[in-house]
PDB file of C-alpha atoms in Angstrom:
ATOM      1  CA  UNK A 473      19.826  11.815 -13.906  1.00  0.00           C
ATOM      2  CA  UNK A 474      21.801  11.295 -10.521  1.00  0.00           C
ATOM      3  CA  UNK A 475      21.590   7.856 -10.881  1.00  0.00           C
ATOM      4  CA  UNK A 476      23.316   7.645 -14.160  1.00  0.00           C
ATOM      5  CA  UNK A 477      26.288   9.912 -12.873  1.00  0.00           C
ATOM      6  CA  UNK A 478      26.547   7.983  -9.685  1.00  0.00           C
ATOM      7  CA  UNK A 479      26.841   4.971 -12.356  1.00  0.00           C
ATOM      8  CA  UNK A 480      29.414   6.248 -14.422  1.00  0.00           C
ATOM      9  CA  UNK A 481      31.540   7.764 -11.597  1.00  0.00           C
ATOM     10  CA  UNK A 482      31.287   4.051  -9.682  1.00  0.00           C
ATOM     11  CA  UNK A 483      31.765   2.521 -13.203  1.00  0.00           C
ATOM     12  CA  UNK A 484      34.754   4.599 -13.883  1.00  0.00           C
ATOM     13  CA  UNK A 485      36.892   3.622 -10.829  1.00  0.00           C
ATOM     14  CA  UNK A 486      36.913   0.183 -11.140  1.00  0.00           C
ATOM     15  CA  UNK A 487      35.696  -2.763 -13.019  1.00  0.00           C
ATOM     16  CA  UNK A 488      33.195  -4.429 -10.891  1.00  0.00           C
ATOM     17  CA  UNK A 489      32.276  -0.873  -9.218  1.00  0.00           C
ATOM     18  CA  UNK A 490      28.367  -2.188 -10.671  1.00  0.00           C
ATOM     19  CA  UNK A 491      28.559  -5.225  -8.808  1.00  0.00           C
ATOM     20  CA  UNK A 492      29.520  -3.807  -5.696  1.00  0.00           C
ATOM     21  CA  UNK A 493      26.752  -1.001  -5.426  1.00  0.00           C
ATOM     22  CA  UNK A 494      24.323  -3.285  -6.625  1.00  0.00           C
ATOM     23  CA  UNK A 495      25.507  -5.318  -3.219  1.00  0.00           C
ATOM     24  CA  UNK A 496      25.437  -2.437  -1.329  1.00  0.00           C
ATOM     25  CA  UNK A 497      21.619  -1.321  -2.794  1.00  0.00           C
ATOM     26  CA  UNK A 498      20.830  -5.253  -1.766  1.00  0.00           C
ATOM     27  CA  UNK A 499      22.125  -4.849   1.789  1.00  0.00           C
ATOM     28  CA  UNK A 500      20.451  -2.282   2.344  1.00  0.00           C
ATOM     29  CA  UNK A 501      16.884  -3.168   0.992  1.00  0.00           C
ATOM     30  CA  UNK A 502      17.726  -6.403   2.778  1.00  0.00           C
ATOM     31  CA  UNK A 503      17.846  -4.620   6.577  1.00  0.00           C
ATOM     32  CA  UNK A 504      14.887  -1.883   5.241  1.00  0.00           C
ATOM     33  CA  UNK A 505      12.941  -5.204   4.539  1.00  0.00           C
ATOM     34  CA  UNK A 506      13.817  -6.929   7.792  1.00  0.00           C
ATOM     35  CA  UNK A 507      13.474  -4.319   9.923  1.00  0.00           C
ATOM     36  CA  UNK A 508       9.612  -3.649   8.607  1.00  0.00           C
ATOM     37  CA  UNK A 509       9.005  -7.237   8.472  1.00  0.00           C
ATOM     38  CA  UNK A 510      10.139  -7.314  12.874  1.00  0.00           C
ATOM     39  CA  UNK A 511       8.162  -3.927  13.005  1.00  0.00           C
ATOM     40  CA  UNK A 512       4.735  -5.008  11.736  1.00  0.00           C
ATOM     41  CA  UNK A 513       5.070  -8.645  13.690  1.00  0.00           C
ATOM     42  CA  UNK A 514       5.881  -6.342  16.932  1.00  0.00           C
ATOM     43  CA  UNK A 515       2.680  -4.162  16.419  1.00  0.00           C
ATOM     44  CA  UNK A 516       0.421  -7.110  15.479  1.00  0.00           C
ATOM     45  CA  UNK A 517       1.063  -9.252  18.318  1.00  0.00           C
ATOM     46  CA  UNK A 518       1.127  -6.022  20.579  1.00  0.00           C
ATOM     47  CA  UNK A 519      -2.847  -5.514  19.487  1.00  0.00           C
ATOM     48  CA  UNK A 520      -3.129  -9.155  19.723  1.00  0.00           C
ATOM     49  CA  UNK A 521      -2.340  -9.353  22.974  1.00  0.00           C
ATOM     50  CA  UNK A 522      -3.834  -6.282  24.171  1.00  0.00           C
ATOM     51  CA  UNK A 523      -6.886  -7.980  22.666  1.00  0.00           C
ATOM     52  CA  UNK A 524      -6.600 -11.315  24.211  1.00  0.00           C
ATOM     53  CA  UNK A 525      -4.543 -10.734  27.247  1.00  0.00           C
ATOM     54  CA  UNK A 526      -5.110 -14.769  28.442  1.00  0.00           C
ATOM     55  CA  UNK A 527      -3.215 -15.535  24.897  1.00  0.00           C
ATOM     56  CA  UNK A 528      -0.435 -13.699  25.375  1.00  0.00           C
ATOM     57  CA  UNK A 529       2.121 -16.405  26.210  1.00  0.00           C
ATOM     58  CA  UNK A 530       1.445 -17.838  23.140  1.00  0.00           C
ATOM     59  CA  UNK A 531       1.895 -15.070  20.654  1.00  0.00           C
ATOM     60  CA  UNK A 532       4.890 -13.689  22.393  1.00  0.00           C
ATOM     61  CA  UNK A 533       6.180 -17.583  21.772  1.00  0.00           C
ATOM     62  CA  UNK A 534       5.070 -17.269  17.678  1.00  0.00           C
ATOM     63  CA  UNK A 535       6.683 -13.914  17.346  1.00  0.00           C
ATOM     64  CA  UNK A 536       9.990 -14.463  18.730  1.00  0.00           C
ATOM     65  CA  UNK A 537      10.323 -17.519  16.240  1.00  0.00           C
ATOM     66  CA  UNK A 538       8.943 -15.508  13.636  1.00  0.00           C
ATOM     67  CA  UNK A 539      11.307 -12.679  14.321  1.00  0.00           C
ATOM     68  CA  UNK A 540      14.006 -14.940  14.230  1.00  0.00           C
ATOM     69  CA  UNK A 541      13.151 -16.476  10.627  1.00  0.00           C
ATOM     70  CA  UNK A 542      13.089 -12.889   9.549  1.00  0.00           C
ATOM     71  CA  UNK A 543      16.564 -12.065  11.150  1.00  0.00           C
ATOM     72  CA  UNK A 544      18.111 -15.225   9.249  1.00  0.00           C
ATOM     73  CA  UNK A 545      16.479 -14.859   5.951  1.00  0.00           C
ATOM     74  CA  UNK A 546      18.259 -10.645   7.030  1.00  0.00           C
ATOM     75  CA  UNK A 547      21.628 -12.051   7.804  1.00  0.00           C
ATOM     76  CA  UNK A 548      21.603 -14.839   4.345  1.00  0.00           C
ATOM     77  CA  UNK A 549      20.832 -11.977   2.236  1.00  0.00           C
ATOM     78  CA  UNK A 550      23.393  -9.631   3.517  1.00  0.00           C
ATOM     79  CA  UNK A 551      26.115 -12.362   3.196  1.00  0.00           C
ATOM     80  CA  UNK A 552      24.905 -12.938  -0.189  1.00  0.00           C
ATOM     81  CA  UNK A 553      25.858  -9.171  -0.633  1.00  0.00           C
ATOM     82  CA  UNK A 554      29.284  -9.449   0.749  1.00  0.00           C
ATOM     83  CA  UNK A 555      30.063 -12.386  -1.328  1.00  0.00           C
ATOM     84  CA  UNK A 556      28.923 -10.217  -4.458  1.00  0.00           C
ATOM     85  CA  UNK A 557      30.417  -7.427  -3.035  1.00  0.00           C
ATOM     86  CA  UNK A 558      33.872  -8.902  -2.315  1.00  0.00           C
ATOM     87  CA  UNK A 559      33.929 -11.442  -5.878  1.00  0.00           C
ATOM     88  CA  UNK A 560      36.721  -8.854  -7.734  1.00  0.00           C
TER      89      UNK A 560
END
């Protein structure tokens, strides 16, 4: 029920008012996805190393990178949004 008067009152201002919360939704799921993604490689190679301490030089190497392929795949997809977002 909120949802369908939150999409008639966006619909009603302006013509591509759908396209641009639909960015704004996709930004947003885009940082709640990238954020858990950074979150959960954190914790794993935090009980990693705590496991393995002799190790640890390694993993901290793997999840930097990793965490950095998460952050760009982050960024792409809120550009994405912005380029939706700014189309009209």
């Amino acid at each position: 029920m909120l949802l369908a008067i939150l999409l008639q009152a966006v619909a009603a201002t302006t013509d591509f008012g759908l396209a641009i919360m639909g960015a704004g939704i996709g930004a947003g799921l885009v940082a709640l996805g990238a954020g858990l993604g950074i979150g959960r490689i954190g914790g794993s190679a935090m009980e990693s190393i705590a496991r393995q301490p002799e190790a640890g030089g390694k993993i901290q190497t793997a999840m930097i990178i990793a965490a950095a392929l998460i952050e760009g795949v982050a960024l792409f997809g809120v550009v994405v949004c912005l380029l939706i977002s700014f189309k009209g």
